[in-house]
Amino acid sequence: MPPPPPPPPPPSPGASTTPHYAGQQSWVNDSAGRAGFGARLGAYLLDVVLYGLAMIVPVIAGVLVILLPIVNNCVSVAGSADLICPPGVPSGSSIAGGIALIVVGVLGVMFIYVRAEGKTGQTWGRKIVGIRVVRVSDGLPPGFWRAFGRELFGNIISGQIFYLGYLWMIWDKDRQTWHDKVAGTVVVKV
C-alpha cells in the first residue's frame, strides 16, 4: 500500500483562499473577464423566451380552468354577441382556481429563475451564452436574497428611464448596470 500523498502546502501570505469556479478569471481588476453588452443582451433575450415558454404552461392551464365551463355550458344567441349561461356558470370557484393556477405558476417560474441566479449565478440564458453573475466581494454566486433584490431593482428601477440602468454598463468602467451596483454584483465570462 503506497503512503498517502503529502498535505498541500499552506497558502502563501496574501494568497486568496476563496474557492473559484471552473473558468473563473481574475475579474476583480480585469475588465476583460467581464461580460459585454452583447452577451448580456443575448442571455436576457434567451431568458425571456425560455422562461416565457415555461410561464405559458400555467397560464394556458389557468385560462382553460376558467373558460371550459363557459364553453361547455353557455350558448350564443344567433346574430348577436350575447352569451346565455345557466345560473352559476362561470362559477366563482372555477374563476378563483384559474387565477390561482396562473399566479402560482408564474411565481413558481420566477422563483426558479431567481433561485438559479442566486445559487449558481446562471439562468438558462446565461448558461447558454457562457456568463455568470457573481458578487464583487468574493466572486461567488450572489445567493437567493441578493439575486432577488438585484432582479427586483433591475425590473423596477433600471428599466424605467429609457433602460438607462441597463445601458449604464456600456460606459461604466466596471461594466456594471445600476442593479449590479446596488446588489454588489458583476457579470463575468465563464
mmCIF file of C-alpha atoms in Angstrom:
data_model
loop_
_atom_site.group_PDB
_atom_site.id
_atom_site.type_symbol
_atom_site.label_atom_id
_atom_site.label_comp_id
_atom_site.label_asym_id
_atom_site.label_seq_id
_atom_site.Cartn_x
_atom_site.Cartn_y
_atom_site.Cartn_z
ATOM 1 C CA MET A 1 0.000 0.000 0.000
ATOM 2 C CA PRO A 2 1.564 3.320 -1.049
ATOM 3 C CA PRO A 3 1.935 6.073 1.530
ATOM 4 C CA PRO A 4 -0.687 8.833 1.499
ATOM 5 C CA PRO A 5 0.121 11.927 -0.538
ATOM 6 C CA PRO A 6 1.732 14.789 1.354
ATOM 7 C CA PRO A 7 -0.593 17.549 2.547
ATOM 8 C CA PRO A 8 -0.861 20.599 0.301
ATOM 9 C CA PRO A 9 1.487 23.427 1.152
ATOM 10 C CA PRO A 10 -0.007 26.271 3.191
ATOM 11 C CA PRO A 11 -1.155 29.255 1.148
ATOM 12 C CA SER A 12 1.426 31.939 0.673
ATOM 13 C CA PRO A 13 0.854 35.175 2.597
ATOM 14 C CA GLY A 14 -1.731 37.326 0.849
ATOM 15 C CA ALA A 15 -2.999 34.458 -1.328
ATOM 16 C CA SER A 16 -6.751 34.148 -1.720
ATOM 17 C CA THR A 17 -8.405 31.157 -0.076
ATOM 18 C CA THR A 18 -11.724 31.900 -1.803
ATOM 19 C CA PRO A 19 -12.997 28.912 -3.789
ATOM 20 C CA HIS A 20 -13.039 29.516 -7.531
ATOM 21 C CA TYR A 21 -15.425 28.149 -10.109
ATOM 22 C CA ALA A 22 -14.114 26.396 -13.185
ATOM 23 C CA GLY A 23 -13.262 29.037 -15.736
ATOM 24 C CA GLN A 24 -13.463 31.896 -13.244
ATOM 25 C CA GLN A 25 -10.974 34.527 -14.207
ATOM 26 C CA SER A 26 -9.214 37.149 -12.190
ATOM 27 C CA TRP A 27 -12.026 39.587 -12.838
ATOM 28 C CA VAL A 28 -11.578 41.842 -9.831
ATOM 29 C CA ASN A 29 -9.082 44.101 -11.579
ATOM 30 C CA ASP A 30 -9.562 42.795 -15.118
ATOM 31 C CA SER A 31 -12.464 44.219 -17.089
ATOM 32 C CA ALA A 32 -11.599 41.851 -19.975
ATOM 33 C CA GLY A 33 -13.100 38.979 -17.934
ATOM 34 C CA ARG A 34 -16.408 40.777 -17.598
ATOM 35 C CA ALA A 35 -19.335 40.074 -19.872
ATOM 36 C CA GLY A 36 -20.046 42.668 -22.536
ATOM 37 C CA PHE A 37 -23.330 44.245 -23.555
ATOM 38 C CA GLY A 38 -23.962 41.811 -26.422
ATOM 39 C CA ALA A 39 -23.528 38.693 -24.277
ATOM 40 C CA ARG A 40 -25.747 40.098 -21.544
ATOM 41 C CA LEU A 41 -28.432 41.153 -24.032
ATOM 42 C CA GLY A 42 -28.306 37.721 -25.693
ATOM 43 C CA ALA A 43 -28.682 35.973 -22.330
ATOM 44 C CA TYR A 44 -31.573 38.278 -21.426
ATOM 45 C CA LEU A 45 -33.393 37.576 -24.692
ATOM 46 C CA LEU A 46 -32.880 33.825 -24.282
ATOM 47 C CA ASP A 47 -34.216 34.040 -20.727
ATOM 48 C CA VAL A 48 -37.284 35.965 -21.919
ATOM 49 C CA VAL A 49 -38.029 33.243 -24.487
ATOM 50 C CA LEU A 50 -37.207 30.198 -22.326
ATOM 51 C CA TYR A 51 -38.758 31.322 -19.052
ATOM 52 C CA GLY A 52 -41.639 32.856 -21.016
ATOM 53 C CA LEU A 53 -42.340 29.462 -22.580
ATOM 54 C CA ALA A 54 -42.262 27.914 -19.101
ATOM 55 C CA MET A 55 -44.796 30.525 -17.914
ATOM 56 C CA ILE A 56 -47.148 29.782 -20.803
ATOM 57 C CA VAL A 57 -47.992 26.339 -19.386
ATOM 58 C CA PRO A 58 -49.660 27.506 -16.145
ATOM 59 C CA VAL A 59 -51.249 30.491 -17.910
ATOM 60 C CA ILE A 60 -52.904 28.268 -20.516
ATOM 61 C CA ALA A 61 -53.985 25.801 -17.824
ATOM 62 C CA GLY A 62 -55.500 28.611 -15.747
ATOM 63 C CA VAL A 63 -57.339 30.093 -18.714
ATOM 64 C CA LEU A 64 -58.739 26.661 -19.568
ATOM 65 C CA VAL A 65 -59.972 26.180 -15.999
ATOM 66 C CA ILE A 66 -61.835 29.487 -16.318
ATOM 67 C CA LEU A 67 -63.137 29.100 -19.887
ATOM 68 C CA LEU A 68 -64.059 25.403 -20.199
ATOM 69 C CA PRO A 69 -67.214 25.702 -18.030
ATOM 70 C CA ILE A 70 -68.315 28.630 -20.188
ATOM 71 C CA VAL A 71 -67.625 26.806 -23.461
ATOM 72 C CA ASN A 72 -69.356 23.625 -22.285
ATOM 73 C CA ASN A 73 -72.440 25.213 -20.657
ATOM 74 C CA CYS A 74 -73.193 28.512 -22.410
ATOM 75 C CA VAL A 75 -74.835 29.146 -25.781
ATOM 76 C CA SER A 76 -74.591 32.153 -28.044
ATOM 77 C CA VAL A 77 -77.640 33.878 -29.466
ATOM 78 C CA ALA A 78 -77.722 33.714 -33.272
ATOM 79 C CA GLY A 79 -76.960 37.041 -34.906
ATOM 80 C CA SER A 80 -75.908 38.609 -31.624
ATOM 81 C CA ALA A 81 -72.859 38.892 -29.430
ATOM 82 C CA ASP A 82 -74.919 37.787 -26.426
ATOM 83 C CA LEU A 83 -73.966 34.682 -24.483
ATOM 84 C CA ILE A 84 -76.545 32.890 -22.361
ATOM 85 C CA CYS A 85 -75.242 30.867 -19.461
ATOM 86 C CA PRO A 86 -77.112 28.854 -16.833
ATOM 87 C CA PRO A 87 -77.003 30.217 -13.280
ATOM 88 C CA GLY A 88 -73.641 29.649 -11.601
ATOM 89 C CA VAL A 89 -71.637 29.474 -14.831
ATOM 90 C CA PRO A 90 -68.897 30.510 -14.689
ATOM 91 C CA SER A 91 -68.605 29.655 -11.025
ATOM 92 C CA GLY A 92 -66.558 31.694 -8.626
ATOM 93 C CA SER A 93 -64.522 28.613 -7.776
ATOM 94 C CA SER A 94 -63.510 27.996 -11.400
ATOM 95 C CA ILE A 95 -62.506 31.654 -11.798
ATOM 96 C CA ALA A 96 -60.601 31.661 -8.493
ATOM 97 C CA GLY A 97 -58.967 28.322 -9.304
ATOM 98 C CA GLY A 98 -57.871 29.509 -12.738
ATOM 99 C CA ILE A 99 -56.456 32.760 -11.390
ATOM 100 C CA ALA A 100 -54.677 30.898 -8.575
ATOM 101 C CA LEU A 101 -53.166 28.469 -11.082
ATOM 102 C CA ILE A 102 -51.889 31.345 -13.203
ATOM 103 C CA VAL A 103 -50.458 33.291 -10.244
ATOM 104 C CA VAL A 104 -48.813 30.268 -8.597
ATOM 105 C CA GLY A 105 -47.384 29.085 -11.918
ATOM 106 C CA VAL A 106 -45.919 32.467 -12.832
ATOM 107 C CA LEU A 107 -44.496 32.981 -9.321
ATOM 108 C CA GLY A 108 -43.046 29.458 -9.458
ATOM 109 C CA VAL A 109 -41.182 30.178 -12.691
ATOM 110 C CA MET A 110 -39.949 33.484 -11.257
ATOM 111 C CA PHE A 111 -38.730 31.622 -8.149
ATOM 112 C CA ILE A 112 -36.857 29.110 -10.332
ATOM 113 C CA TYR A 113 -35.203 31.998 -12.204
ATOM 114 C CA VAL A 114 -34.081 33.846 -9.051
ATOM 115 C CA ARG A 115 -33.004 30.613 -7.338
ATOM 116 C CA ALA A 116 -30.823 29.660 -10.319
ATOM 117 C CA GLU A 117 -29.231 33.108 -10.380
ATOM 118 C CA GLY A 118 -28.657 33.059 -6.640
ATOM 119 C CA LYS A 119 -27.312 29.518 -6.393
ATOM 120 C CA THR A 120 -25.077 29.273 -9.480
ATOM 121 C CA GLY A 121 -25.055 32.793 -10.917
ATOM 122 C CA GLN A 122 -26.507 31.394 -14.134
ATOM 123 C CA THR A 123 -30.020 31.330 -15.527
ATOM 124 C CA TRP A 124 -30.834 29.199 -18.568
ATOM 125 C CA GLY A 125 -29.931 32.019 -20.966
ATOM 126 C CA ARG A 126 -26.709 32.924 -19.136
ATOM 127 C CA LYS A 127 -25.647 29.293 -19.171
ATOM 128 C CA ILE A 128 -26.153 29.083 -22.950
ATOM 129 C CA VAL A 129 -24.254 32.339 -23.548
ATOM 130 C CA GLY A 130 -21.495 31.452 -21.066
ATOM 131 C CA ILE A 131 -21.749 34.217 -18.485
ATOM 132 C CA ARG A 132 -22.350 34.246 -14.724
ATOM 133 C CA VAL A 133 -23.440 36.746 -12.048
ATOM 134 C CA VAL A 134 -21.009 36.878 -9.110
ATOM 135 C CA ARG A 135 -20.511 39.026 -6.038
ATOM 136 C CA VAL A 136 -17.841 41.678 -6.415
ATOM 137 C CA SER A 137 -16.515 40.972 -2.920
ATOM 138 C CA ASP A 138 -15.549 37.316 -3.371
ATOM 139 C CA GLY A 139 -16.525 36.023 -6.828
ATOM 140 C CA LEU A 140 -19.179 33.637 -5.513
ATOM 141 C CA PRO A 141 -22.779 33.409 -6.750
ATOM 142 C CA PRO A 142 -24.928 36.149 -5.220
ATOM 143 C CA GLY A 143 -27.250 33.999 -3.096
ATOM 144 C CA PHE A 144 -31.040 33.978 -3.250
ATOM 145 C CA TRP A 145 -31.865 37.239 -1.467
ATOM 146 C CA ARG A 146 -29.175 39.290 -3.214
ATOM 147 C CA ALA A 147 -30.336 37.855 -6.564
ATOM 148 C CA PHE A 148 -33.947 38.645 -5.630
ATOM 149 C CA GLY A 149 -33.044 42.237 -4.747
ATOM 150 C CA ARG A 150 -30.950 42.578 -7.891
ATOM 151 C CA GLU A 151 -33.818 41.424 -10.109
ATOM 152 C CA LEU A 152 -36.393 43.483 -8.238
ATOM 153 C CA PHE A 153 -34.295 46.653 -8.533
ATOM 154 C CA GLY A 154 -33.467 45.869 -12.159
ATOM 155 C CA ASN A 155 -37.077 45.328 -13.143
ATOM 156 C CA ILE A 156 -38.415 48.336 -11.247
ATOM 157 C CA ILE A 157 -35.692 50.987 -11.471
ATOM 158 C CA SER A 158 -33.119 50.133 -14.168
ATOM 159 C CA GLY A 159 -35.671 49.898 -16.948
ATOM 160 C CA GLN A 160 -37.758 52.950 -16.106
ATOM 161 C CA ILE A 161 -35.925 55.818 -17.817
ATOM 162 C CA PHE A 162 -35.198 54.624 -21.354
ATOM 163 C CA TYR A 163 -33.499 51.493 -19.897
ATOM 164 C CA LEU A 164 -30.675 53.741 -18.723
ATOM 165 C CA GLY A 165 -29.919 51.454 -15.767
ATOM 166 C CA TYR A 166 -29.303 48.550 -18.139
ATOM 167 C CA LEU A 167 -27.379 50.623 -20.676
ATOM 168 C CA TRP A 168 -25.157 52.066 -17.932
ATOM 169 C CA MET A 169 -22.795 49.111 -18.277
ATOM 170 C CA ILE A 170 -21.764 50.267 -21.748
ATOM 171 C CA TRP A 171 -19.778 53.238 -20.433
ATOM 172 C CA ASP A 172 -19.174 52.087 -16.850
ATOM 173 C CA LYS A 173 -15.517 51.200 -16.245
ATOM 174 C CA ASP A 174 -16.599 48.143 -14.192
ATOM 175 C CA ARG A 175 -19.253 47.116 -16.761
ATOM 176 C CA GLN A 176 -21.964 47.210 -14.101
ATOM 177 C CA THR A 177 -25.618 48.103 -14.511
ATOM 178 C CA TRP A 178 -27.424 50.036 -11.795
ATOM 179 C CA HIS A 179 -28.811 46.835 -10.310
ATOM 180 C CA ASP A 180 -25.295 45.321 -10.336
ATOM 181 C CA LYS A 181 -24.019 48.297 -8.371
ATOM 182 C CA VAL A 182 -26.877 48.130 -5.847
ATOM 183 C CA ALA A 183 -26.501 44.362 -5.361
ATOM 184 C CA GLY A 184 -22.690 44.370 -5.370
ATOM 185 C CA THR A 185 -22.513 42.014 -8.349
ATOM 186 C CA VAL A 186 -20.819 41.841 -11.698
ATOM 187 C CA VAL A 187 -21.404 39.591 -14.716
ATOM 188 C CA VAL A 188 -18.350 37.640 -15.856
ATOM 189 C CA LYS A 189 -17.498 35.298 -18.697
ATOM 190 C CA VAL A 190 -17.356 31.646 -17.735
#
